[in-house]
GROMACS .gro file of C-alpha atoms in nm:
model
  264
    1MET     CA    1   2.721   0.642   0.251
    2SER     CA    2   2.829   0.279   0.274
    3TYR     CA    3   2.564   0.179   0.021
    4VAL     CA    4   2.674   0.446  -0.228
    5GLY     CA    5   3.035   0.347  -0.172
    6PHE     CA    6   2.949  -0.007  -0.285
    7GLY     CA    7   2.795   0.126  -0.606
    8GLY     CA    8   2.434   0.192  -0.505
    9GLU     CA    9   2.255   0.444  -0.726
   10ALA     CA   10   1.925   0.504  -0.541
   11ASP     CA   11   1.907   0.842  -0.369
   12GLU     CA   12   1.850   0.909   0.001
   13VAL     CA   13   1.473   0.946  -0.032
   14ASP     CA   14   1.438   0.610  -0.206
   15VAL     CA   15   1.669   0.435   0.040
   16SER     CA   16   1.486   0.569   0.345
   17GLY     CA   17   1.154   0.483   0.180
   18TYR     CA   18   1.269   0.124   0.126
   19LEU     CA   19   1.407   0.084   0.477
   20SER     CA   20   1.077   0.206   0.623
   21GLY     CA   21   0.866  -0.019   0.400
   22LEU     CA   22   0.719   0.256   0.184
   23ILE     CA   23   0.856   0.155  -0.157
   24GLY     CA   24   1.041  -0.129  -0.328
   25LEU     CA   25   1.386  -0.120  -0.485
   26PRO     CA   26   1.537  -0.336  -0.762
   27ARG     CA   27   1.695  -0.657  -0.639
   28ALA     CA   28   2.051  -0.535  -0.701
   29ASP     CA   29   1.995  -0.231  -0.483
   30ARG     CA   30   1.831  -0.437  -0.211
   31ASP     CA   31   2.134  -0.668  -0.201
   32LEU     CA   32   2.377  -0.375  -0.197
   33LEU     CA   33   2.191  -0.228   0.099
   34SER     CA   34   2.197  -0.564   0.278
   35TYR     CA   35   2.571  -0.589   0.213
   36ALA     CA   36   2.635  -0.237   0.343
   37ILE     CA   37   2.429  -0.301   0.655
   38ASN     CA   38   2.597  -0.631   0.730
   39GLU     CA   39   2.943  -0.479   0.681
   40MET     CA   40   2.854  -0.204   0.928
   41LEU     CA   41   2.724  -0.458   1.182
   42ALA     CA   42   3.042  -0.664   1.148
   43GLU     CA   43   3.262  -0.356   1.183
   44LYS     CA   44   3.088  -0.262   1.508
   45GLY     CA   45   3.098  -0.621   1.635
   46LEU     CA   46   2.725  -0.635   1.698
   47VAL     CA   47   2.595  -0.989   1.743
   48ILE     CA   48   2.245  -0.943   1.598
   49THR     CA   49   2.062  -1.079   1.297
   50GLY     CA   50   2.174  -0.900   0.984
   51ALA     CA   51   1.998  -0.811   0.661
   52GLN     CA   52   1.922  -1.100   0.430
   53TYR     CA   53   2.006  -1.124   0.060
   54SER     CA   54   1.758  -1.204  -0.216
   55GLN     CA   55   1.986  -1.459  -0.387
   56ASP     CA   56   2.073  -1.679  -0.088
   57GLY     CA   57   1.884  -1.910   0.140
   58ALA     CA   58   1.879  -1.677   0.441
   59THR     CA   59   1.588  -1.742   0.672
   60GLY     CA   60   1.435  -1.571   0.970
   61LYS     CA   61   1.282  -1.228   1.010
   62THR     CA   62   1.511  -0.930   0.972
   63TRP     CA   63   1.442  -0.561   0.999
   64VAL     CA   64   1.559  -0.519   0.641
   65ALA     CA   65   1.409  -0.807   0.446
   66ASP     CA   66   1.368  -0.916   0.088
   67GLY     CA   67   1.002  -0.956   0.189
   68LEU     CA   68   0.954  -0.580   0.179
   69TYR     CA   69   0.922  -0.579  -0.199
   70ARG     CA   70   0.689  -0.879  -0.206
   71LEU     CA   71   0.476  -0.709   0.056
   72LEU     CA   72   0.427  -0.403  -0.160
   73VAL     CA   73   0.322  -0.614  -0.457
   74ALA     CA   74   0.088  -0.885  -0.334
   75SER     CA   75   0.169  -1.016   0.014
   76ASN     CA   76  -0.014  -0.964   0.339
   77GLU     CA   77   0.222  -1.143   0.575
   78VAL     CA   78   0.384  -0.837   0.730
   79SER     CA   79   0.290  -0.478   0.801
   80THR     CA   80   0.607  -0.273   0.809
   81GLY     CA   81   0.466   0.076   0.855
   82HIS     CA   82   0.687   0.382   0.815
   83PRO     CA   83   0.777   0.684   1.023
   84PHE     CA   84   0.616   0.960   0.820
   85ARG     CA   85   0.253   0.859   0.793
   86PRO     CA   86   0.030   0.731   1.070
   87ARG     CA   87  -0.328   0.635   0.986
   88SER     CA   88  -0.438   0.998   0.962
   89GLY     CA   89  -0.191   1.053   0.677
   90ARG     CA   90  -0.009   1.331   0.856
   91PRO     CA   91   0.297   1.345   1.083
   92ALA     CA   92   0.222   1.195   1.423
   93GLU     CA   93   0.112   1.426   1.700
   94GLY     CA   94   0.420   1.559   1.872
   95ASP     CA   95   0.626   1.519   1.553
   96ALA     CA   96   0.465   1.805   1.361
   97GLY     CA   97   0.728   2.041   1.497
   98ARG     CA   98   1.017   1.821   1.389
   99PRO     CA   99   1.138   1.952   1.052
  100GLU     CA  100   1.308   1.623   0.956
  101ASP     CA  101   0.982   1.427   0.998
  102ARG     CA  102   0.773   1.679   0.808
  103ALA     CA  103   1.035   1.709   0.534
  104GLY     CA  104   1.055   1.332   0.503
  105PHE     CA  105   0.680   1.299   0.477
  106LEU     CA  106   0.657   1.569   0.209
  107ALA     CA  107   0.943   1.417   0.006
  108HIS     CA  108   0.789   1.070   0.007
  109GLU     CA  109   0.440   1.202  -0.065
  110ALA     CA  110   0.572   1.401  -0.361
  111ARG     CA  111   0.734   1.085  -0.503
  112ARG     CA  112   0.417   0.884  -0.446
  113CYS     CA  113   0.196   1.140  -0.620
  114ASP     CA  114   0.444   1.167  -0.905
  115ALA     CA  115   0.428   0.789  -0.954
  116LEU     CA  116   0.049   0.809  -0.971
  117SER     CA  117   0.064   1.094  -1.221
  118ARG     CA  118   0.315   0.911  -1.442
  119SER     CA  119   0.093   0.602  -1.448
  120GLY     CA  120  -0.161   0.790  -1.662
  121LEU     CA  121  -0.446   0.631  -1.467
  122LEU     CA  122  -0.592   0.962  -1.356
  123ASP     CA  123  -0.629   1.080  -1.716
  124SER     CA  124  -0.770   0.770  -1.883
  125GLY     CA  125  -1.117   0.764  -1.726
  126ALA     CA  126  -1.318   0.446  -1.677
  127GLU     CA  127  -1.172   0.138  -1.847
  128GLU     CA  128  -1.341  -0.195  -1.915
  129ARG     CA  129  -1.029  -0.391  -1.819
  130PHE     CA  130  -1.060  -0.264  -1.462
  131ASP     CA  131  -1.438  -0.289  -1.454
  132ARG     CA  132  -1.407  -0.662  -1.527
  133ILE     CA  133  -1.197  -0.711  -1.215
  134THR     CA  134  -1.422  -0.506  -0.986
  135ALA     CA  135  -1.721  -0.704  -1.115
  136LYS     CA  136  -1.533  -1.026  -1.039
  137ALA     CA  137  -1.452  -0.900  -0.688
  138ARG     CA  138  -1.815  -0.814  -0.621
  139ARG     CA  139  -1.927  -1.160  -0.732
  140ARG     CA  140  -1.654  -1.338  -0.535
  141PHE     CA  141  -1.739  -1.169  -0.205
  142GLY     CA  142  -2.112  -1.115  -0.256
  143THR     CA  143  -2.089  -0.753  -0.149
  144SER     CA  144  -2.305  -0.469  -0.268
  145SER     CA  145  -2.007  -0.286  -0.419
  146ALA     CA  146  -1.645  -0.319  -0.529
  147SER     CA  147  -1.417  -0.042  -0.648
  148ILE     CA  148  -1.068   0.062  -0.749
  149ALA     CA  149  -0.967   0.392  -0.593
  150LEU     CA  150  -0.664   0.611  -0.667
  151ILE     CA  151  -0.533   0.832  -0.388
  152THR     CA  152  -0.399   1.174  -0.485
  153ASP     CA  153  -0.252   1.429  -0.244
  154ASP     CA  154  -0.599   1.541  -0.139
  155ARG     CA  155  -0.866   1.320  -0.297
  156GLN     CA  156  -0.988   0.969  -0.360
  157VAL     CA  157  -1.055   0.926  -0.732
  158ILE     CA  158  -1.266   0.625  -0.830
  159LYS     CA  159  -1.115   0.447  -1.130
  160SER     CA  160  -1.376   0.168  -1.140
  161VAL     CA  161  -1.686   0.090  -0.936
  162VAL     CA  162  -1.953  -0.177  -0.952
  163GLY     CA  163  -2.247  -0.121  -0.719
  164PRO     CA  164  -2.397   0.179  -0.535
  165ILE     CA  165  -2.109   0.252  -0.292
  166GLY     CA  166  -1.800   0.423  -0.431
  167GLN     CA  167  -1.744   0.788  -0.518
  168ASP     CA  168  -1.477   1.056  -0.541
  169LEU     CA  169  -1.416   1.194  -0.192
  170PRO     CA  170  -1.177   1.417   0.001
  171ARG     CA  171  -0.878   1.206   0.098
  172ASP     CA  172  -0.928   1.262   0.471
  173VAL     CA  173  -1.267   1.089   0.452
  174ALA     CA  174  -1.184   0.799   0.218
  175LEU     CA  175  -1.139   0.455   0.372
  176CYS     CA  176  -0.919   0.355   0.078
  177SER     CA  177  -0.675   0.624   0.187
  178ARG     CA  178  -0.638   0.432   0.515
  179THR     CA  179  -0.561   0.118   0.315
  180VAL     CA  180  -0.284   0.293   0.122
  181GLU     CA  181  -0.138   0.429   0.444
  182ALA     CA  182  -0.164   0.098   0.634
  183ASP     CA  183   0.038  -0.103   0.378
  184ARG     CA  184  -0.168  -0.418   0.435
  185THR     CA  185  -0.515  -0.556   0.374
  186LEU     CA  186  -0.745  -0.337   0.582
  187VAL     CA  187  -1.052  -0.526   0.704
  188ILE     CA  188  -1.346  -0.379   0.896
  189THR     CA  189  -1.602  -0.653   0.955
  190ASP     CA  190  -1.856  -0.434   1.139
  191ALA     CA  191  -1.771  -0.065   1.127
  192ARG     CA  192  -2.061   0.038   1.351
  193SER     CA  193  -1.921  -0.164   1.642
  194ASP     CA  194  -1.555  -0.081   1.568
  195PRO     CA  195  -1.436   0.200   1.799
  196ASP     CA  196  -1.193   0.324   1.533
  197TYR     CA  197  -1.464   0.366   1.268
  198SER     CA  198  -1.805   0.387   1.437
  199ASP     CA  199  -1.803   0.769   1.420
  200HIS     CA  200  -1.665   0.786   1.067
  201PRO     CA  201  -1.896   0.997   0.844
  202LEU     CA  202  -1.932   0.717   0.586
  203VAL     CA  203  -2.039   0.481   0.865
  204ALA     CA  204  -2.253   0.704   1.086
  205GLY     CA  205  -2.404   0.879   0.783
  206SER     CA  206  -2.462   0.798   0.416
  207PRO     CA  207  -2.394   0.545   0.266
  208GLY     CA  208  -2.390   0.363   0.601
  209ILE     CA  209  -2.087   0.140   0.540
  210ARG     CA  210  -2.070  -0.161   0.774
  211PHE     CA  211  -1.814  -0.386   0.600
  212TYR     CA  212  -1.494  -0.285   0.421
  213ALA     CA  213  -1.197  -0.484   0.295
  214GLY     CA  214  -0.929  -0.322   0.082
  215HIS     CA  215  -0.580  -0.412  -0.039
  216PRO     CA  216  -0.324  -0.153  -0.155
  217LEU     CA  217  -0.220  -0.120  -0.519
  218THR     CA  218   0.130  -0.008  -0.614
  219SER     CA  219   0.291   0.152  -0.914
  220ALA     CA  220   0.547  -0.050  -1.109
  221ASP     CA  221   0.825   0.115  -0.908
  222GLY     CA  222   0.668   0.027  -0.573
  223TRP     CA  223   0.473   0.334  -0.459
  224ARG     CA  224   0.131   0.272  -0.305
  225ILE     CA  225  -0.110   0.467  -0.523
  226GLY     CA  226  -0.453   0.313  -0.468
  227SER     CA  227  -0.669   0.031  -0.340
  228LEU     CA  228  -0.899  -0.248  -0.455
  229CYS     CA  229  -1.184  -0.276  -0.207
  230VAL     CA  230  -1.515  -0.451  -0.147
  231ILE     CA  231  -1.784  -0.275   0.056
  232ASP     CA  232  -2.122  -0.363   0.202
  233ASP     CA  233  -2.394  -0.203   0.412
  234ARG     CA  234  -2.413  -0.518   0.625
  235PRO     CA  235  -2.148  -0.665   0.856
  236ARG     CA  236  -1.964  -0.966   0.716
  237ALA     CA  237  -1.699  -1.218   0.817
  238PHE     CA  238  -1.366  -1.221   0.633
  239THR     CA  239  -1.161  -1.541   0.635
  240PRO     CA  240  -0.794  -1.601   0.550
  241ALA     CA  241  -0.915  -1.749   0.219
  242ASP     CA  242  -1.103  -1.425   0.153
  243ALA     CA  243  -0.788  -1.224   0.224
  244ARG     CA  244  -0.589  -1.443  -0.016
  245ASP     CA  245  -0.845  -1.400  -0.294
  246LEU     CA  246  -0.861  -1.024  -0.247
  247ARG     CA  247  -0.481  -1.006  -0.277
  248LEU     CA  248  -0.491  -1.216  -0.594
  249LEU     CA  249  -0.752  -0.983  -0.745
  250ALA     CA  250  -0.539  -0.684  -0.644
  251ALA     CA  251  -0.244  -0.847  -0.821
  252GLN     CA  252  -0.456  -0.869  -1.137
  253VAL     CA  253  -0.532  -0.498  -1.110
  254GLN     CA  254  -0.161  -0.424  -1.076
  255LEU     CA  255  -0.073  -0.630  -1.382
  256GLU     CA  256  -0.321  -0.422  -1.579
  257MET     CA  257  -0.172  -0.105  -1.439
  258TRP     CA  258   0.183  -0.208  -1.521
  259THR     CA  259   0.146  -0.381  -1.856
  260GLY     CA  260  -0.196  -0.302  -1.996
  261GLU     CA  261  -0.223  -0.671  -2.083
  262PRO     CA  262  -0.461  -0.926  -1.926
  263PRO     CA  263  -0.289  -1.157  -1.675
  264GLY     CA  264  -0.198  -1.502  -1.802
   0.00000   0.00000   0.00000
């Protein structure tokens, strides 16, 4: 209410999505939210770090940070998470009976899927501009495969793949769905020895994935709609330089998604 009173135009779903790290908002809205939060803190006399503004030199980590938007685009410095989607993609156990959690999850998921639909990426089939980037990713990391996956409400749809590993799958099985939900670069250096993934059907069965690294891709308005990933059937190390280069390649994919023009 304070935010709207100061002239904010984003609705409740978008505001809660931003505060929980699910989407980005335009800079003006981010600053209005910061202002509203700081006014509320001052009114209550709470001596805690407030929300920072994008136009000033504020430093330090805050629970509402300008970094949220950068995170959704190309950063890997922070994992904010959000209350509606744990790794499984469904409300957390114990929360399923809470109508507000389920309603929040459904509202955000509907917005996310709408952003993917409006992008036109599901309808345009394979495109050379994306295949060039997946080929570059495969060469850079020396993996057997690289792919761009789009995550719908129930499926992983492969937009581009180079190599033998990468196919349309039910969403519950797809590793790229975990990347979209995690909101950070997801790295599995040896899936067979990782207790979280050793029993996964793509690891224990065909195609026998051992290594996976994926970074989320967002729509122009900040919704996480897919992933750029590199995959191998052998375990591999993954350095901070590797993580940086994967994020840079993901940024190239996003520029193609947003503008249709090759990055400069």
